[in-house]
PDB file of C-alpha atoms in Angstrom:
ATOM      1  CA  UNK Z   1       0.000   0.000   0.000  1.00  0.00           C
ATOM      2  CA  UNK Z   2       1.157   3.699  -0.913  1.00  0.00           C
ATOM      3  CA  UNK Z   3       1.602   6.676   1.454  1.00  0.00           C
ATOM      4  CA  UNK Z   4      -1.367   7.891  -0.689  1.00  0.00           C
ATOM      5  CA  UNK Z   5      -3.667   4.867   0.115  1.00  0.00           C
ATOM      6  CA  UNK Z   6      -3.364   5.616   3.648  1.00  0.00           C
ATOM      7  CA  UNK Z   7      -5.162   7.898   5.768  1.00  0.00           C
ATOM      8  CA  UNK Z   8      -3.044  10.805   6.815  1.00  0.00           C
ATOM      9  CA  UNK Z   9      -3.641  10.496  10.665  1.00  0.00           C
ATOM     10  CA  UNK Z  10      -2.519   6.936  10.494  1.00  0.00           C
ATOM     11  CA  UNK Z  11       0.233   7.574   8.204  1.00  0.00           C
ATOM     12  CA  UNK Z  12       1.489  10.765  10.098  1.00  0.00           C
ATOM     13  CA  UNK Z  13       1.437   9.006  13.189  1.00  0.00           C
ATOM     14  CA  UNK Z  14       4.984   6.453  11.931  1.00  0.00           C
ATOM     15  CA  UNK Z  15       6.613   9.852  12.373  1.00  0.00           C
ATOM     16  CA  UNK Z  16       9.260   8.986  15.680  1.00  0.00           C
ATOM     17  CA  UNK Z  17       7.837  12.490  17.230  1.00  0.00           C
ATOM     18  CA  UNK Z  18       4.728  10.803  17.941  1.00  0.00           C
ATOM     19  CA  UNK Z  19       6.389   7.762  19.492  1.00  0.00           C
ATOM     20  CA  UNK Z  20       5.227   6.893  23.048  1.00  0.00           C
ATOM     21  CA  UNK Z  21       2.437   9.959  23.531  1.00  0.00           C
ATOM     22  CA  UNK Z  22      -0.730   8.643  25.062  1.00  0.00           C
ATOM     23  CA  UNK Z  23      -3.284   7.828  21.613  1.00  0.00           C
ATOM     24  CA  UNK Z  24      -6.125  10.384  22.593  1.00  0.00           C
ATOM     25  CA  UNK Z  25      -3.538  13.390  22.223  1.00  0.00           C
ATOM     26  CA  UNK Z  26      -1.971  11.940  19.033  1.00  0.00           C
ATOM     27  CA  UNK Z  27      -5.715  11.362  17.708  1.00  0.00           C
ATOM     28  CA  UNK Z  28      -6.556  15.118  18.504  1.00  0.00           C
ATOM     29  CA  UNK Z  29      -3.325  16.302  17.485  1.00  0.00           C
ATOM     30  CA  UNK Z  30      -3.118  15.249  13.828  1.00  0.00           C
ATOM     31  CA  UNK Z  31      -7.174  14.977  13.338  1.00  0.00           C
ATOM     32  CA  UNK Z  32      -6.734  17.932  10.679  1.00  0.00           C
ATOM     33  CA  UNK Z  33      -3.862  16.902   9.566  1.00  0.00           C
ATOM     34  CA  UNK Z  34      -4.029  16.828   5.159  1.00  0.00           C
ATOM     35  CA  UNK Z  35      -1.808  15.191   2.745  1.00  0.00           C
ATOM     36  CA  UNK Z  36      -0.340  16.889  -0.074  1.00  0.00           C
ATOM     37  CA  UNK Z  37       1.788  15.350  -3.112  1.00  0.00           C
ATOM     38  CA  UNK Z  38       4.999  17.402  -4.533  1.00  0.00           C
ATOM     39  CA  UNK Z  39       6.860  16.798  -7.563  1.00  0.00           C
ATOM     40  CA  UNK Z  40      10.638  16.855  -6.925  1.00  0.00           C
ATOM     41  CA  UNK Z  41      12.122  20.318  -6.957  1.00  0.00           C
ATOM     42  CA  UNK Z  42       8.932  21.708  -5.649  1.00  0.00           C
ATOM     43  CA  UNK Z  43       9.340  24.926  -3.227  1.00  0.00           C
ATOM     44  CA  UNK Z  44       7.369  23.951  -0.137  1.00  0.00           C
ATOM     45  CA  UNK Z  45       7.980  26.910   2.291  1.00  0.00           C
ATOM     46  CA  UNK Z  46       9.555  29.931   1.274  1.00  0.00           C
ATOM     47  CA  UNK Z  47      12.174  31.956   3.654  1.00  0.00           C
ATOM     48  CA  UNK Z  48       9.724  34.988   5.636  1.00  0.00           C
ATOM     49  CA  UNK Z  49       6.908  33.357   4.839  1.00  0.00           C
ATOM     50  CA  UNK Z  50       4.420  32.983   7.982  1.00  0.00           C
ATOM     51  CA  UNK Z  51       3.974  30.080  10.163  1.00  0.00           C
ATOM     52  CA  UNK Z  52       0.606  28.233   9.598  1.00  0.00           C
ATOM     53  CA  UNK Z  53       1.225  24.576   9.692  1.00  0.00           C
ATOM     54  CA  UNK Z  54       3.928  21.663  10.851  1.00  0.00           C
ATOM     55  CA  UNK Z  55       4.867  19.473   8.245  1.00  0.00           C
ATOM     56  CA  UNK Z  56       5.669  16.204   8.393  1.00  0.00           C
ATOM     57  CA  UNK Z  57       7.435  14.093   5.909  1.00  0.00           C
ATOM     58  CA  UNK Z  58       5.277  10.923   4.755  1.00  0.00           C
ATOM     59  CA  UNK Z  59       7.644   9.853   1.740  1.00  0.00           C
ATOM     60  CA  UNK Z  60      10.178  11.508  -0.594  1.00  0.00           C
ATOM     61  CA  UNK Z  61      13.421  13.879   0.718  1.00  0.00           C
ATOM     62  CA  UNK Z  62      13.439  17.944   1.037  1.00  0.00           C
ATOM     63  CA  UNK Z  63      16.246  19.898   1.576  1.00  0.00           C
ATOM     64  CA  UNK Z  64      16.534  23.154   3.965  1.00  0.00           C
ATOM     65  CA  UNK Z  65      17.826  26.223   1.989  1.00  0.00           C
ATOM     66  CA  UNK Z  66      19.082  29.407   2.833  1.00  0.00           C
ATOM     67  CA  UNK Z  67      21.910  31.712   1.251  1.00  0.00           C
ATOM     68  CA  UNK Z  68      25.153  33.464   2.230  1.00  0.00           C
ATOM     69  CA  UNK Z  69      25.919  36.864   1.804  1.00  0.00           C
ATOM     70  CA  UNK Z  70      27.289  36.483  -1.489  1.00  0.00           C
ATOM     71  CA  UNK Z  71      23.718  34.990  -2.888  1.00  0.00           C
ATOM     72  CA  UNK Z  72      25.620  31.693  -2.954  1.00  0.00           C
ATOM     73  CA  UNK Z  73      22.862  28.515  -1.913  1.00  0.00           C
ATOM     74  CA  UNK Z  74      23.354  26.879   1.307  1.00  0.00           C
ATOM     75  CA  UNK Z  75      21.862  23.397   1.698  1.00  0.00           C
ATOM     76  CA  UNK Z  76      21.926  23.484   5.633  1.00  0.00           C
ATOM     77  CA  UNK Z  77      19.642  19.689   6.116  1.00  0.00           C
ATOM     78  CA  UNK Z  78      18.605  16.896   4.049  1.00  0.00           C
ATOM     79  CA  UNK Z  79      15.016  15.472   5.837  1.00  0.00           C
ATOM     80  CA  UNK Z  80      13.237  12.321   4.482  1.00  0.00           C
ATOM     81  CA  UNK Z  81      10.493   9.918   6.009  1.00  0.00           C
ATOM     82  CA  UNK Z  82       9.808  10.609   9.486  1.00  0.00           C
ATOM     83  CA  UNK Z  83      11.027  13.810  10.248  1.00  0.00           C
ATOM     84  CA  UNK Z  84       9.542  17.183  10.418  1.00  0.00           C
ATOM     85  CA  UNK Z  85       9.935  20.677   9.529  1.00  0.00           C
ATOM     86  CA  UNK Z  86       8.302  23.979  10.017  1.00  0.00           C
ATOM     87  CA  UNK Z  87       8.183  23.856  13.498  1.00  0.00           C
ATOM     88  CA  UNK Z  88      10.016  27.219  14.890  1.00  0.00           C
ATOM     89  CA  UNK Z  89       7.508  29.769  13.065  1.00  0.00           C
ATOM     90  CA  UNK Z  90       4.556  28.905  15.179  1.00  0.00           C
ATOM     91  CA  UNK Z  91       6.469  28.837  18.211  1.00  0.00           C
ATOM     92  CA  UNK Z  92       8.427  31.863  17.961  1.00  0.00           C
ATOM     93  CA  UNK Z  93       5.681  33.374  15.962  1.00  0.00           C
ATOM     94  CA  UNK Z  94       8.596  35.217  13.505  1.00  0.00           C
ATOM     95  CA  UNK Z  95       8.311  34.220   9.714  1.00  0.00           C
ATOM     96  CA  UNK Z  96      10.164  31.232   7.972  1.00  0.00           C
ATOM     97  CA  UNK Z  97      14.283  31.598   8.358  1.00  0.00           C
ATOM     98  CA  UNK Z  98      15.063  28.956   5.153  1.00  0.00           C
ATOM     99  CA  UNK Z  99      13.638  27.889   2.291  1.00  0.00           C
ATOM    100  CA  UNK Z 100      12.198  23.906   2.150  1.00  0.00           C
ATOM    101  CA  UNK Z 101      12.129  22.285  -1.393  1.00  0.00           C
ATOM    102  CA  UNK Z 102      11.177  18.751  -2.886  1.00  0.00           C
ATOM    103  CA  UNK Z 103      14.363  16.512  -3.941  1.00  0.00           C
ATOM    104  CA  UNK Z 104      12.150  13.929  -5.402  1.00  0.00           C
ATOM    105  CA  UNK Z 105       8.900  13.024  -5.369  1.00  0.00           C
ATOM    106  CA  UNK Z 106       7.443  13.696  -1.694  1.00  0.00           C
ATOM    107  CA  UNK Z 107       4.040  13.542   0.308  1.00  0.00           C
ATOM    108  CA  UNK Z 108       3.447  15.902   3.048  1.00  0.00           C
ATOM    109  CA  UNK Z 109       1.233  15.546   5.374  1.00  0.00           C
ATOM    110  CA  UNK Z 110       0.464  19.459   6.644  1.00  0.00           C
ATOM    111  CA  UNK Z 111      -0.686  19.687  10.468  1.00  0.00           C
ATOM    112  CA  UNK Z 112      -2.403  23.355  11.266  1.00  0.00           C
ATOM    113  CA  UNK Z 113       0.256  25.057  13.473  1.00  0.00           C
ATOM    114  CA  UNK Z 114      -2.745  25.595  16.695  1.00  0.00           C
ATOM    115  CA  UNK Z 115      -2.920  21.740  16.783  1.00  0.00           C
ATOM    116  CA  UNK Z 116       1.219  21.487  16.680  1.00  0.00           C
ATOM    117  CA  UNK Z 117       1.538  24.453  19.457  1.00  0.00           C
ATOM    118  CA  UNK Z 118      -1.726  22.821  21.343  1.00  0.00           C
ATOM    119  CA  UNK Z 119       0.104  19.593  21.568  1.00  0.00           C
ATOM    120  CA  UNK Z 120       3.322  20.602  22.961  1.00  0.00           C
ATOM    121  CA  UNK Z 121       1.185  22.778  25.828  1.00  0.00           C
ATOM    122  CA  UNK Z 122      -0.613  19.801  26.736  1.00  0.00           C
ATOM    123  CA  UNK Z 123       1.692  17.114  26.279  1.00  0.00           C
ATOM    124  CA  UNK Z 124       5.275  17.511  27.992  1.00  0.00           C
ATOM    125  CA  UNK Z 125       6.701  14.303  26.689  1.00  0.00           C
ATOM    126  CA  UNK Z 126       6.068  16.401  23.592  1.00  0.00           C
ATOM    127  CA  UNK Z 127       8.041  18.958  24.093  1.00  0.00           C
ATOM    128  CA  UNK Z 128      11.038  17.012  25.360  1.00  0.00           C
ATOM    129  CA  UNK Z 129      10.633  15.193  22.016  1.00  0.00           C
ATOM    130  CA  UNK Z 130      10.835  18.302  19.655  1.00  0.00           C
ATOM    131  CA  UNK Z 131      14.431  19.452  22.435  1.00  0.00           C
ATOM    132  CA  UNK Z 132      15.373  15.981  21.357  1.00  0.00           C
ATOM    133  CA  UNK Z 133      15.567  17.174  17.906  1.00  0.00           C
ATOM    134  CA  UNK Z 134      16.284  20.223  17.970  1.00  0.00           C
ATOM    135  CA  UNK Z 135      19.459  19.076  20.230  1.00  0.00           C
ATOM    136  CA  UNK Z 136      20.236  16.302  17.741  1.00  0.00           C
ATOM    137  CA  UNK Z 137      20.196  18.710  14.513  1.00  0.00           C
ATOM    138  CA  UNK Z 138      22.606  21.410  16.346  1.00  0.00           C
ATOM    139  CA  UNK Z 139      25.119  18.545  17.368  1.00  0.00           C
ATOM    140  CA  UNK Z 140      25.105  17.850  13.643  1.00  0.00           C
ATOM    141  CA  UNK Z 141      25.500  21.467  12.613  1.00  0.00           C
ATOM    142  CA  UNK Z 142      28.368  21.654  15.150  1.00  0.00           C
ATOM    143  CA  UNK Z 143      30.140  18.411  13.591  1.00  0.00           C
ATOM    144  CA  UNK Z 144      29.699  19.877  10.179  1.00  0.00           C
ATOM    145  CA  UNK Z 145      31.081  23.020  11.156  1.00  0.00           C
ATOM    146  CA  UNK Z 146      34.077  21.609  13.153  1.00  0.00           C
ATOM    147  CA  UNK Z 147      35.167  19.933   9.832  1.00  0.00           C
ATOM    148  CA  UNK Z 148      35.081  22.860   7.688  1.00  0.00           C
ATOM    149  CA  UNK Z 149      38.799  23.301   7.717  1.00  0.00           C
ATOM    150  CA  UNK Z 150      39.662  19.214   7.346  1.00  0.00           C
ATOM    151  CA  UNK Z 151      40.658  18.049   3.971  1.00  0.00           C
ATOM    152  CA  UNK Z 152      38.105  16.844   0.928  1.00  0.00           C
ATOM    153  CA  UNK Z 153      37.797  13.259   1.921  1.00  0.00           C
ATOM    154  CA  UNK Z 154      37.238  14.180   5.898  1.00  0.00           C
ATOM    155  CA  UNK Z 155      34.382  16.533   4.913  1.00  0.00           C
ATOM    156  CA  UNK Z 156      32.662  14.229   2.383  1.00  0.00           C
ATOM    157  CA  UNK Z 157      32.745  11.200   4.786  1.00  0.00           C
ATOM    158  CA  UNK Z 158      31.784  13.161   7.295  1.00  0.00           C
ATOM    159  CA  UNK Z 159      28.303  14.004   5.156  1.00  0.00           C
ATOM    160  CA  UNK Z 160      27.488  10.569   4.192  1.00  0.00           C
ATOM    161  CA  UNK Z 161      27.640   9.582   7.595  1.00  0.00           C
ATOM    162  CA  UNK Z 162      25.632  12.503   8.647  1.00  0.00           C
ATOM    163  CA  UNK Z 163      22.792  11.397   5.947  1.00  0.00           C
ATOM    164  CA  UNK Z 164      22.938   8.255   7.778  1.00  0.00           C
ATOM    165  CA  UNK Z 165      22.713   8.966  10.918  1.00  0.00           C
ATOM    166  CA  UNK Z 166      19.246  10.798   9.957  1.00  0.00           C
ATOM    167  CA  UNK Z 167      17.792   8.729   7.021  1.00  0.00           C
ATOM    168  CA  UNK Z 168      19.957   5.323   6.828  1.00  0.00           C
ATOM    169  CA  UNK Z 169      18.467   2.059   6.596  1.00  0.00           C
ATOM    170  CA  UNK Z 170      19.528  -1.415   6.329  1.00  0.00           C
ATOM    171  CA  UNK Z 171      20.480  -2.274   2.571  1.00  0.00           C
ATOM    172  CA  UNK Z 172      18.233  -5.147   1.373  1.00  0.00           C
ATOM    173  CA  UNK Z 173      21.520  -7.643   1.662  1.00  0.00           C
ATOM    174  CA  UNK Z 174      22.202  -6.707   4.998  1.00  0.00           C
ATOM    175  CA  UNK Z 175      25.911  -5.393   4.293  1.00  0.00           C
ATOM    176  CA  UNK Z 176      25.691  -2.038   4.847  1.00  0.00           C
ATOM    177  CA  UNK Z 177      23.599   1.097   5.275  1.00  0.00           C
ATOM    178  CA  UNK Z 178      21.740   2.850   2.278  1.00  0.00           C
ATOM    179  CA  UNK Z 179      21.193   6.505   1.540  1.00  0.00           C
ATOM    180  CA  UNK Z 180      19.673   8.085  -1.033  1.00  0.00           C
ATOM    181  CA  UNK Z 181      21.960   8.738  -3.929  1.00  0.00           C
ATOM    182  CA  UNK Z 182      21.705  12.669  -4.113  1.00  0.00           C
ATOM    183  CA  UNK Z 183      22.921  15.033  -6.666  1.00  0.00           C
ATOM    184  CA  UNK Z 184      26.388  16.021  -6.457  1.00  0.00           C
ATOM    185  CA  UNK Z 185      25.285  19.760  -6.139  1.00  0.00           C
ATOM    186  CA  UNK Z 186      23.565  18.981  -2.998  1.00  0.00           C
ATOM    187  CA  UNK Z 187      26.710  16.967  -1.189  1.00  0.00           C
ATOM    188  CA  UNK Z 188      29.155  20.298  -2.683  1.00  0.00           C
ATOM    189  CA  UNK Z 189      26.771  22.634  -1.097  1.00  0.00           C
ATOM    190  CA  UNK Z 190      25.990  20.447   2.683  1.00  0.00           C
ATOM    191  CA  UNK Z 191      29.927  20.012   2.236  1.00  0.00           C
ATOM    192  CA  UNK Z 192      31.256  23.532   1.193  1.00  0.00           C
ATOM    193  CA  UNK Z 193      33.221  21.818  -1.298  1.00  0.00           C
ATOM    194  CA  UNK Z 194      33.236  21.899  -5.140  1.00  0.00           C
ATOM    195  CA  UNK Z 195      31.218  19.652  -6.930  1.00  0.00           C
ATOM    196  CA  UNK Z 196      34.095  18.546  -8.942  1.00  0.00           C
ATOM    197  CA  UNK Z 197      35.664  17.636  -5.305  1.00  0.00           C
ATOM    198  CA  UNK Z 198      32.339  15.584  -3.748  1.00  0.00           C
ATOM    199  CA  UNK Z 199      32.780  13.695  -7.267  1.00  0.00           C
ATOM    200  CA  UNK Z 200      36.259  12.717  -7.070  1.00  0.00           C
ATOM    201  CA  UNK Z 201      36.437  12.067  -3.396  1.00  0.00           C
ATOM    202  CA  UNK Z 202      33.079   9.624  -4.161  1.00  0.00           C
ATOM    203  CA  UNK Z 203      34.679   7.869  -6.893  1.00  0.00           C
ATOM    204  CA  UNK Z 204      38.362   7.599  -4.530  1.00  0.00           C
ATOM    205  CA  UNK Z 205      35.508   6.260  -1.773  1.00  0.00           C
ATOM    206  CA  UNK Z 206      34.086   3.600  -4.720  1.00  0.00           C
ATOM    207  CA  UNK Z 207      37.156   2.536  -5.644  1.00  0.00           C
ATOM    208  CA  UNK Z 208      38.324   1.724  -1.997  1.00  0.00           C
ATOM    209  CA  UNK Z 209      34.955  -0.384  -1.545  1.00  0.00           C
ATOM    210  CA  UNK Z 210      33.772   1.670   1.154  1.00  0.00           C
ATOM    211  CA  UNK Z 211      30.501   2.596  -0.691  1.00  0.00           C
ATOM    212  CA  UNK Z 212      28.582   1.737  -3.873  1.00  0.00           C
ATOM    213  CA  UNK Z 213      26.276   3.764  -5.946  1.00  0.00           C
ATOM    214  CA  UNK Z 214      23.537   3.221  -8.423  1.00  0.00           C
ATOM    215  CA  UNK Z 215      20.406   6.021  -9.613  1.00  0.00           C
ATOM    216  CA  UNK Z 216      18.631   5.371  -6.619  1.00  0.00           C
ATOM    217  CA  UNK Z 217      20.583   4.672  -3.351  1.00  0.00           C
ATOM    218  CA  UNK Z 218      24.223   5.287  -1.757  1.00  0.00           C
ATOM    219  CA  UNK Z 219      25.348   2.199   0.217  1.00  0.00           C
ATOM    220  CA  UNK Z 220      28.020   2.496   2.687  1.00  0.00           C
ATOM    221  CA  UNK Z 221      29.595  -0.858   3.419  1.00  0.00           C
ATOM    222  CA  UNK Z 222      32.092   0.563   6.303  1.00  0.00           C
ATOM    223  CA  UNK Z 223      30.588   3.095   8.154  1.00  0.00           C
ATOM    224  CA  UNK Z 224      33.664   2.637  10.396  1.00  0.00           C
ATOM    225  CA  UNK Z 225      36.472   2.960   7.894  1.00  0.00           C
ATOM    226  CA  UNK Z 226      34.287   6.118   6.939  1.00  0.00           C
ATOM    227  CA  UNK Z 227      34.441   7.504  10.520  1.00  0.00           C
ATOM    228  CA  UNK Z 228      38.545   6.729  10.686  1.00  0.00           C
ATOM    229  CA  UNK Z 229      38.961   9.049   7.449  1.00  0.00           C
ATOM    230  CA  UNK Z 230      37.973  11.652   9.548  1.00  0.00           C
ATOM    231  CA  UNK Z 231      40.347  11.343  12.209  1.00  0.00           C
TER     232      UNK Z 231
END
């Protein structure tokens, strides 16, 4: 069955911020919650927009955008199934600070930002969920921003790791962990590096059997020997 086959409150509910809150508050919660489909490269939020929903990633990948003072793009997250966006408008009740657009063909499931707010004033577990997150994002904004002076292959590994630790899974033979196989403009702009750099120090990572690639998915067979690079 397809995300689009299944109810939205059902289907929004797999997300791990909903994990362990009693049922009645996750029933209320995500009652008026409504799917929508995006074609890849879709803009989803735009930076100063205003805050009137949560969103909550059912299938597909967005990135979070934003640029430097030069007008050069930023790519500062890659989010996929599970996770959530959109969240520090309502709260802070300032407009959007980045931009969120479609890397592939994604289904959204939009929660009106009163229900979102509602939730975390009702529910403290959820509000130590959404610190969890917010804590676990920084850490990885930290780690990225530790390695900006480290060499090509440090950086790089350092990404792919990063991807996943947030949207990993188990390759079907059980060897290793798969990621989605984004564009090379995306891992030179979540890197800092050239794009002609990300695709050398991939193919250098190929040919020492650390990952493999096809159109679809990134595998990485040592996610150890990955993490020593970086030392």
């Amino acid at each position: 069955m397809s995300p689009r086959d299944i109810p939205a409150s059902i289907l929004i509910r797999s997300s791990l911020f909903f994990e362990g809150l009693p049922e009645a508050a996750v029933e209320r919660a995500t009652m008026n919650v409504v799917t929508r489909n995006h074609p890849p490269n879709q803009v989803i939020l735009l930076e100063n927009d205003w805050g009137s929903s949560v969103y909550f990633i059912l299938s597909g990948w967005v990135k979070i955008r934003t640029y430097n003072l030069d007008g050069k793009e930023v790519t500062l997250n890659i989010l996929g199934k599970g996770e959530l966006f959109g969240e520090m408008a309502p709260l802070d009740e300032v407009p959007r600070s980045t931009d969120v657009i479609t890397l592939a063909p994604t289904v959204i499931g939009n929660m009106p930002a009163q229900d979102f707010v509602r939730l975390l004033t009702t529910e403290p577990q959820s509000g130590i969920r959404l610190a969890k997150l917010m804590a676990r994002r920084l850490r990885q904004v930290n780690r990225r921003l530790r390695l900006r002076e480290s060499d090509s292959v440090s950086r790089v590994a350092d990404i792919l790791l990063f991807l996943a630790e947030g949207q990993g899974k188990a390759s079907a033979s059980g060897t290793g962990t798969e990621i989605p196989n984004l564009p090379h403009r995306e891992l030179s702009s979540l890197s800092g590096l050239a794009r002609e750099t990300v695709t050398r120090v991939l193919s250098k990572l190929e040919k020492k059997g650390l990952i493999t690639r096809d159109r679809d998915f990134l595998c990485i067979s040592d996610a150890h020997a990955l993490e020593q690079l970086m030392l």
